[in-house]
Amino acid sequence: MDKVTQERISKLHPSVRVEMAKIIDSCNQALQGKAQVRITQGLRTIEEQNDLYAIGRSKKGKKVTNAKGGESIHNYGFAVDICLIIDGKTASWDTAKDWDNDQIADWMECVKIFALHGWVWGGSWIRFKDMPHFEKKNLTWRQLAKLAKDTSGYVKYETK
């Protein structure tokens, strides 16, 4: 597991950190070395979420989210976005490529591993597919917002 991924795991909600490390390790083992998983996004501030929400609305670009700040599971540390790092250097979001030639798309191998741990893949959503996104579905963002003590930015957690 690379350092970037380790840092992003350390900022997730404490209840999912160990599980996420296991998921990433399992994915990396299944991918047999050529491709490895990197977490590109984990915990996100309300401001960061609002900036993403503005894309395709008040900012140029294609919409990347339907969630305003505070409405994303990312804002509470229960969601990650991933990419595959190929040969240790190139980022890929290709969901069909089979880098390890085992007749199963590498991305789909990861989807199955996340699902075994109760994580929902954004690529399975009907209305707004979010291919890099995985979230732990134990509470809604509304329930999480009630629990959060700091909704002005990052939800603060101890990091080890």
C-alpha positions as a printed NumPy array, in Angstrom:
array([[  0.   ,   0.   ,   0.   ],
       [  1.415,   3.378,  -0.967],
       [  2.006,   6.292,   1.391],
       [ -0.735,   8.466,  -0.148],
       [ -3.316,   5.749,   0.505],
       [ -2.063,   5.215,   4.065],
       [ -2.388,   8.951,   4.788],
       [ -5.916,   9.075,   3.418],
       [ -6.944,   6.019,   5.426],
       [ -5.642,   7.706,   8.598],
       [ -8.162,  10.532,   8.068],
       [-11.207,   8.289,   7.612],
       [-13.627,   7.702,  10.463],
       [-11.823,   5.621,  13.121],
       [-14.381,   2.819,  12.862],
       [-13.443,   2.029,   9.238],
       [ -9.67 ,   2.583,   9.13 ],
       [ -8.581,  -0.999,   9.85 ],
       [-11.263,  -2.368,   7.547],
       [-10.198,  -0.032,   4.722],
       [ -6.559,  -1.075,   5.086],
       [ -7.675,  -4.723,   4.795],
       [ -9.778,  -3.938,   1.723],
       [ -6.91 ,  -2.167,  -0.026],
       [ -4.474,  -4.966,   0.87 ],
       [ -6.947,  -7.581,  -0.43 ],
       [ -7.427,  -5.654,  -3.674],
       [ -3.681,  -5.293,  -4.158],
       [ -3.147,  -9.022,  -3.582],
       [ -5.915,  -9.906,  -6.049],
       [ -4.419,  -7.596,  -8.676],
       [ -1.081,  -9.454,  -8.515],
       [  1.268,  -6.488,  -8.662],
       [  0.876,  -4.664, -11.991],
       [ -2.054,  -2.546, -10.76 ],
       [ -2.404,  -1.314,  -7.194],
       [ -5.214,   0.652,  -5.552],
       [ -4.705,   4.269,  -4.531],
       [ -7.275,   6.229,  -2.556],
       [ -7.62 ,   9.534,  -4.409],
       [-10.198,  11.018,  -2.027],
       [-11.298,  10.19 ,   1.473],
       [-12.399,  12.674,   4.117],
       [-13.419,  15.934,   2.465],
       [-14.216,  19.339,   3.99 ],
       [-17.58 ,  21.01 ,   3.537],
       [-15.802,  23.714,   1.502],
       [-14.128,  21.126,  -0.745],
       [-17.506,  19.452,  -1.275],
       [-19.155,  22.75 ,  -2.17 ],
       [-16.354,  23.466,  -4.667],
       [-16.983,  20.082,  -6.329],
       [-20.736,  20.698,  -6.322],
       [-20.196,  24.006,  -8.17 ],
       [-18.532,  22.221, -11.125],
       [-21.066,  21.999, -13.917],
       [-23.243,  24.555, -12.194],
       [-21.556,  27.883, -11.374],
       [-18.113,  26.643, -12.549],
       [-17.22 ,  25.232, -15.962],
       [-17.08 ,  21.488, -16.394],
       [-19.183,  18.361, -16.23 ],
       [-21.081,  17.746, -12.976],
       [-19.061,  15.534, -10.653],
       [-21.449,  15.284,  -7.702],
       [-25.052,  15.839,  -6.673],
       [-24.045,  16.332,  -3.034],
       [-23.591,  19.778,  -1.517],
       [-21.265,  20.308,   1.442],
       [-22.508,  18.24 ,   4.38 ],
       [-24.563,  15.958,   2.112],
       [-21.691,  13.675,   1.108],
       [-20.593,  10.581,   2.984],
       [-17.042,  11.866,   2.258],
       [-17.688,  14.722,   4.699],
       [-17.888,  12.191,   7.536],
       [-15.037,   9.838,   6.644],
       [-17.145,   6.92 ,   5.396],
       [-16.364,   7.152,   1.655],
       [-13.362,   6.827,  -0.632],
       [-12.66 ,   7.367,  -4.298],
       [ -9.991,   5.212,  -5.892],
       [ -7.894,   4.799,  -8.986],
       [ -5.527,   2.05 , -10.046],
       [ -1.829,   2.847, -10.217],
       [ -0.289,   0.893, -13.079],
       [  3.364,  -0.144, -12.816],
       [  3.785,   2.259,  -9.891],
       [  3.374,   5.412, -11.98 ],
       [  0.256,   5.794, -14.166],
       [ -3.21 ,   6.456, -12.735],
       [ -6.092,   4.61 , -14.385],
       [ -9.85 ,   4.748, -13.934],
       [-10.421,   2.108, -16.63 ],
       [-13.105,  -0.217, -15.278],
       [-12.698,  -2.811, -18.05 ],
       [ -8.921,  -3.367, -18.256],
       [ -7.515,  -6.676, -17.027],
       [ -3.918,  -5.745, -16.186],
       [ -3.172,  -9.097, -14.521],
       [ -4.684, -11.176, -17.373],
       [ -6.861, -13.324, -15.11 ],
       [ -9.969, -12.811, -17.302],
       [-11.586, -10.473, -14.728],
       [-11.42 ,  -6.685, -15.049],
       [ -9.166,  -5.44 , -12.253],
       [-11.647,  -2.733, -11.25 ],
       [-14.395,  -5.34 , -10.885],
       [-12.142,  -7.48 ,  -8.699],
       [-11.929,  -4.495,  -6.354],
       [-15.688,  -3.85 ,  -6.53 ],
       [-16.286,  -7.416,  -5.32 ],
       [-13.794,  -7.057,  -2.454],
       [-15.34 ,  -3.768,  -1.284],
       [-18.805,  -5.389,  -1.431],
       [-17.662,  -8.282,   0.765],
       [-16.993,  -5.675,   3.465],
       [-20.341,  -3.899,   3.069],
       [-19.162,  -0.996,   0.903],
       [-21.436,   0.227,  -1.896],
       [-19.945,   1.076,  -5.3  ],
       [-21.039,   4.345,  -6.927],
       [-20.876,   2.58 , -10.296],
       [-23.948,   0.561,  -9.304],
       [-26.108,   3.64 ,  -8.767],
       [-28.979,   4.12 , -11.215],
       [-29.202,   7.899, -11.714],
       [-25.691,   9.236, -11.201],
       [-22.913,   6.707, -11.662],
       [-19.752,   7.576,  -9.737],
       [-17.278,   4.914, -10.846],
       [-14.361,   5.74 ,  -8.479],
       [-16.627,   6.008,  -5.394],
       [-17.184,   3.508,  -2.571],
       [-19.069,   4.216,   0.646],
       [-19.879,   2.394,   3.849],
       [-23.64 ,   2.346,   4.159],
       [-24.24 ,   2.304,   7.87 ],
       [-25.703,   5.795,   8.296],
       [-27.116,   8.389,   5.882],
       [-25.401,  11.756,   5.526],
       [-28.308,  13.274,   7.481],
       [-27.681,  10.904,  10.404],
       [-23.956,  11.558,  10.189],
       [-24.529,  15.323,  10.148],
       [-26.43 ,  15.083,  13.442],
       [-23.54 ,  13.183,  14.985],
       [-20.82 ,  15.484,  13.656],
       [-19.516,  18.06 ,  16.083],
       [-17.74 ,  20.176,  13.473],
       [-19.724,  20.869,  10.307],
       [-17.664,  23.937,   9.334],
       [-14.845,  21.915,   7.817],
       [-13.309,  18.536,   8.342],
       [-14.948,  16.294,  10.854],
       [-12.074,  15.943,  13.312],
       [-10.849,  12.459,  14.222],
       [ -7.773,  11.277,  16.044],
       [ -5.206,  10.076,  13.506],
       [ -3.429,   7.256,  15.319]])
